[in-house]
Amino acid sequence: MSLDTHELGYTYPGSGQAILHNVNIGFQPGEIVALTGDNGCGKTTLTKLLVGILRPGEGHICLDGNEIAMMSLAEIGRRVGYVFQNPSQQIFCPTVEDEIAYGLKNMGLGGAEIKSRIGYYLDYFELSEYRKTFPLSLSQGEKQRLMLAAILAMHPRYVILDEPTTGLDIYRRKLLGDYLLRIKKDGYGVIFVSHQGRFMETYADRIIRMEDGRVTDD
């Protein structure tokens, strides 16, 4: 299931200058891609377009050959998950297990399947001891892992992370990188925005550099 942009362009309302110009990029499951570039070059705008938070002004985005402009946010979200730079902005349930269960209930899954997936992804991200914990009391890294658990429990094809190393020390950056490698090995596509050169070089299969709304694929 490829995720592709075709002649993608975007201009924010009220702005006379496009932030993205003719962007053509392809992403595949089972790879890690880093997006990098100076502030304001369009990295986060591109990721928001990929998950349908923003809609293209020009060109289009296809998921397995289907234009995401024809899909609802919920339909896109089941295929392409998104972790904010500050994951606290995404958390609203009273316990860790409720946070993971929320999307699964919206998918209409049965109770036994929901319970099974919650248990699996709590173990996967080493969060089992926090099952009944209030999510906002977790550390930054734990909140990030919780959002990854909630997303992967819905079995998407892609996970996008915006500046995931922000606020993490060296040990927790390595822990995050190891999880991204595991997610990749399990067949998911991973896309992350970063300024951390060593982190990108260590964990990304490809680094896409953005400048003035255009891209260079390394």
CSV table of C-alpha atoms in Angstrom, one decimal:
chain,number,residue,atom,x,y,z
A,1,MET,CA,0.0,0.0,0.0
A,2,SER,CA,2.0,3.0,-1.2
A,3,LEU,CA,1.5,6.6,-0.1
A,4,ASP,CA,2.3,9.0,-2.8
A,5,THR,CA,2.1,12.7,-3.5
A,6,HIS,CA,1.7,14.0,-7.1
A,7,GLU,CA,2.5,17.6,-8.0
A,8,LEU,CA,1.4,18.5,-4.4
A,9,GLY,CA,1.2,22.2,-3.6
A,10,TYR,CA,-0.3,24.1,-0.6
A,11,THR,CA,-0.8,27.8,0.3
A,12,TYR,CA,-2.1,28.8,3.7
A,13,PRO,CA,-5.3,30.9,3.5
A,14,GLY,CA,-4.4,34.6,3.6
A,15,SER,CA,-0.8,33.9,2.5
A,16,GLY,CA,0.4,35.0,-0.9
A,17,GLN,CA,3.2,32.5,-1.0
A,18,ALA,CA,2.9,28.7,-1.4
A,19,ILE,CA,4.7,26.7,1.3
A,20,LEU,CA,4.8,23.6,-0.9
A,21,HIS,CA,5.5,23.5,-4.6
A,22,ASN,CA,5.1,20.4,-7.0
A,23,VAL,CA,6.1,17.9,-4.3
A,24,ASN,CA,6.4,14.3,-5.6
A,25,ILE,CA,7.3,11.7,-3.0
A,26,GLY,CA,6.5,8.1,-2.6
A,27,PHE,CA,6.5,6.2,0.7
A,28,GLN,CA,6.4,2.4,1.2
A,29,PRO,CA,5.5,0.1,4.1
A,30,GLY,CA,8.5,-1.4,5.8
A,31,GLU,CA,10.7,1.7,5.5
A,32,ILE,CA,11.6,4.6,7.7
A,33,VAL,CA,11.8,8.1,6.1
A,34,ALA,CA,13.0,11.2,7.8
A,35,LEU,CA,11.8,14.7,6.7
A,36,THR,CA,14.3,17.5,7.5
A,37,GLY,CA,15.0,21.1,6.6
A,38,ASP,CA,15.0,24.6,8.1
A,39,ASN,CA,12.0,25.9,10.2
A,40,GLY,CA,9.2,27.0,7.9
A,41,CYS,CA,10.2,24.9,4.9
A,42,GLY,CA,7.0,22.9,4.9
A,43,LYS,CA,7.8,19.7,6.8
A,44,THR,CA,4.9,19.7,9.2
A,45,THR,CA,2.6,21.1,6.5
A,46,LEU,CA,3.4,18.0,4.4
A,47,THR,CA,2.7,15.6,7.2
A,48,LYS,CA,-0.6,17.3,8.0
A,49,LEU,CA,-1.5,16.9,4.3
A,50,LEU,CA,-0.6,13.2,4.4
A,51,VAL,CA,-3.1,12.6,7.2
A,52,GLY,CA,-5.8,14.8,5.8
A,53,ILE,CA,-5.7,17.5,8.5
A,54,LEU,CA,-5.0,19.8,5.6
A,55,ARG,CA,-6.3,19.3,2.1
A,56,PRO,CA,-4.1,19.9,-1.0
A,57,GLY,CA,-4.4,23.2,-2.8
A,58,GLU,CA,-2.8,21.7,-5.9
A,59,GLY,CA,-2.0,18.1,-6.9
A,60,HIS,CA,-3.2,15.1,-5.0
A,61,ILE,CA,-2.2,12.4,-2.5
A,62,CYS,CA,-2.9,8.7,-3.2
A,63,LEU,CA,-3.0,5.9,-0.7
A,64,ASP,CA,-2.8,2.6,-2.5
A,65,GLY,CA,-4.0,4.3,-5.7
A,66,ASN,CA,-7.0,6.0,-4.1
A,67,GLU,CA,-7.1,9.8,-3.5
A,68,ILE,CA,-7.3,10.6,0.2
A,69,ALA,CA,-9.3,13.7,-0.7
A,70,MET,CA,-12.2,11.3,-1.2
A,71,MET,CA,-11.8,9.7,2.3
A,72,SER,CA,-13.0,11.0,5.7
A,73,LEU,CA,-10.5,11.9,8.4
A,74,ALA,CA,-11.5,8.7,10.2
A,75,GLU,CA,-10.8,6.5,7.1
A,76,ILE,CA,-7.4,8.1,6.6
A,77,GLY,CA,-6.6,7.8,10.3
A,78,ARG,CA,-7.2,4.1,10.3
A,79,ARG,CA,-4.5,3.8,7.6
A,80,VAL,CA,-2.1,6.7,8.5
A,81,GLY,CA,-1.6,7.5,12.2
A,82,TYR,CA,-0.1,10.7,13.4
A,83,VAL,CA,1.8,11.4,16.7
A,84,PHE,CA,2.0,15.1,17.5
A,85,GLN,CA,5.3,16.8,18.6
A,86,ASN,CA,3.5,17.2,22.0
A,87,PRO,CA,1.5,13.9,22.5
A,88,SER,CA,-0.3,15.4,25.4
A,89,GLN,CA,-2.4,17.3,22.9
A,90,GLN,CA,-3.8,14.0,21.7
A,91,ILE,CA,-4.6,12.4,25.1
A,92,PHE,CA,-8.1,12.8,26.5
A,93,CYS,CA,-9.0,9.4,28.1
A,94,PRO,CA,-8.9,8.7,31.8
A,95,THR,CA,-6.6,5.7,31.7
A,96,VAL,CA,-3.9,4.3,29.4
A,97,GLU,CA,-5.9,1.3,28.4
A,98,ASP,CA,-8.9,3.5,27.6
A,99,GLU,CA,-6.7,5.6,25.3
A,100,ILE,CA,-5.8,2.5,23.3
A,101,ALA,CA,-9.4,1.2,23.4
A,102,TYR,CA,-10.9,4.4,22.0
A,103,GLY,CA,-10.0,4.0,18.4
A,104,LEU,CA,-10.7,0.3,18.5
A,105,LYS,CA,-14.2,0.9,19.7
A,106,ASN,CA,-14.8,3.4,16.9
A,107,MET,CA,-13.7,0.7,14.5
A,108,GLY,CA,-16.6,-1.4,15.8
A,109,LEU,CA,-14.4,-4.3,17.0
A,110,GLY,CA,-15.7,-6.8,19.5
A,111,GLY,CA,-14.8,-6.8,23.2
A,112,ALA,CA,-12.5,-9.8,23.0
A,113,GLU,CA,-10.5,-8.4,20.1
A,114,ILE,CA,-10.2,-5.0,21.8
A,115,LYS,CA,-8.9,-6.7,25.0
A,116,SER,CA,-6.5,-8.7,23.0
A,117,ARG,CA,-5.0,-5.8,21.1
A,118,ILE,CA,-4.8,-3.6,24.3
A,119,GLY,CA,-2.8,-6.3,26.1
A,120,TYR,CA,-0.6,-6.9,23.1
A,121,TYR,CA,0.4,-3.3,22.5
A,122,LEU,CA,0.8,-2.5,26.2
A,123,ASP,CA,3.4,-5.3,26.2
A,124,TYR,CA,4.8,-4.2,22.9
A,125,PHE,CA,5.6,-0.7,24.2
A,126,GLU,CA,6.4,-1.8,27.8
A,127,LEU,CA,3.4,0.1,29.3
A,128,SER,CA,1.6,-2.8,31.0
A,129,GLU,CA,2.3,-1.5,34.5
A,130,TYR,CA,0.5,1.8,33.5
A,131,ARG,CA,-2.7,0.2,32.3
A,132,LYS,CA,-4.9,2.0,34.9
A,133,THR,CA,-2.7,5.2,35.0
A,134,PHE,CA,-3.9,8.6,34.1
A,135,PRO,CA,-2.1,9.2,30.8
A,136,LEU,CA,-1.1,12.8,31.4
A,137,SER,CA,0.9,11.7,34.4
A,138,LEU,CA,3.3,9.7,32.2
A,139,SER,CA,6.7,11.0,31.0
A,140,GLN,CA,7.1,12.5,27.6
A,141,GLY,CA,8.6,9.3,26.2
A,142,GLU,CA,5.8,7.2,27.8
A,143,LYS,CA,3.1,9.4,26.3
A,144,GLN,CA,4.8,9.1,22.9
A,145,ARG,CA,4.8,5.3,23.3
A,146,LEU,CA,1.2,5.4,24.4
A,147,MET,CA,0.1,7.2,21.2
A,148,LEU,CA,2.1,4.8,19.1
A,149,ALA,CA,0.3,1.9,20.9
A,150,ALA,CA,-3.1,3.5,20.3
A,151,ILE,CA,-2.2,4.0,16.6
A,152,LEU,CA,-0.7,0.6,15.9
A,153,ALA,CA,-3.5,-1.2,17.7
A,154,MET,CA,-5.7,0.0,14.8
A,155,HIS,CA,-3.3,-1.7,12.3
A,156,PRO,CA,-2.6,1.2,10.0
A,157,ARG,CA,0.0,1.0,7.2
A,158,TYR,CA,1.9,4.2,8.2
A,159,VAL,CA,2.8,6.1,11.3
A,160,ILE,CA,3.9,9.8,11.1
A,161,LEU,CA,5.7,11.5,14.0
A,162,ASP,CA,6.3,15.2,14.2
A,163,GLU,CA,9.7,16.0,15.9
A,164,PRO,CA,9.6,12.9,18.0
A,165,THR,CA,13.0,13.4,19.7
A,166,THR,CA,11.9,16.8,21.2
A,167,GLY,CA,12.3,16.6,25.0
A,168,LEU,CA,14.0,13.2,25.0
A,169,ASP,CA,17.5,12.6,26.5
A,170,ILE,CA,20.0,10.4,24.7
A,171,TYR,CA,18.8,7.1,26.3
A,172,ARG,CA,15.2,7.8,25.4
A,173,ARG,CA,16.1,8.8,21.9
A,174,LYS,CA,17.8,5.5,21.4
A,175,LEU,CA,14.7,3.7,23.0
A,176,LEU,CA,12.5,5.6,20.5
A,177,GLY,CA,14.8,4.6,17.6
A,178,ASP,CA,14.7,1.0,18.6
A,179,TYR,CA,10.9,1.0,18.6
A,180,LEU,CA,10.8,2.6,15.2
A,181,LEU,CA,13.1,-0.2,13.9
A,182,ARG,CA,10.8,-2.7,15.4
A,183,ILE,CA,7.7,-1.0,13.9
A,184,LYS,CA,9.4,-1.1,10.5
A,185,LYS,CA,10.3,-4.7,10.9
A,186,ASP,CA,6.6,-5.5,11.5
A,187,GLY,CA,5.9,-4.0,8.1
A,188,TYR,CA,4.7,-0.5,8.9
A,189,GLY,CA,5.9,2.6,7.1
A,190,VAL,CA,7.4,5.2,9.4
A,191,ILE,CA,7.7,8.9,8.5
A,192,PHE,CA,9.2,11.3,11.0
A,193,VAL,CA,10.2,15.0,11.0
A,194,SER,CA,13.5,15.8,12.7
A,195,HIS,CA,16.5,18.1,13.0
A,196,GLN,CA,18.6,15.5,14.8
A,197,GLY,CA,21.2,14.5,12.2
A,198,ARG,CA,22.6,11.6,14.1
A,199,PHE,CA,19.2,10.2,14.9
A,200,MET,CA,18.1,10.4,11.2
A,201,GLU,CA,21.4,8.8,9.9
A,202,THR,CA,21.1,6.0,12.5
A,203,TYR,CA,17.4,5.1,12.0
A,204,ALA,CA,16.1,6.4,8.6
A,205,ASP,CA,16.4,4.4,5.4
A,206,ARG,CA,15.9,7.7,3.5
A,207,ILE,CA,16.3,11.3,4.4
A,208,ILE,CA,14.2,13.8,2.5
A,209,ARG,CA,15.4,17.4,2.7
A,210,MET,CA,13.0,20.2,2.2
A,211,GLU,CA,13.9,23.7,1.2
A,212,ASP,CA,11.6,26.5,0.0
A,213,GLY,CA,8.7,24.0,-0.3
A,214,ARG,CA,10.6,21.6,-2.6
A,215,VAL,CA,12.2,18.3,-1.8
A,216,THR,CA,15.5,16.4,-2.3
A,217,ASP,CA,15.4,12.7,-1.7
A,218,ASP,CA,18.7,11.3,-0.3
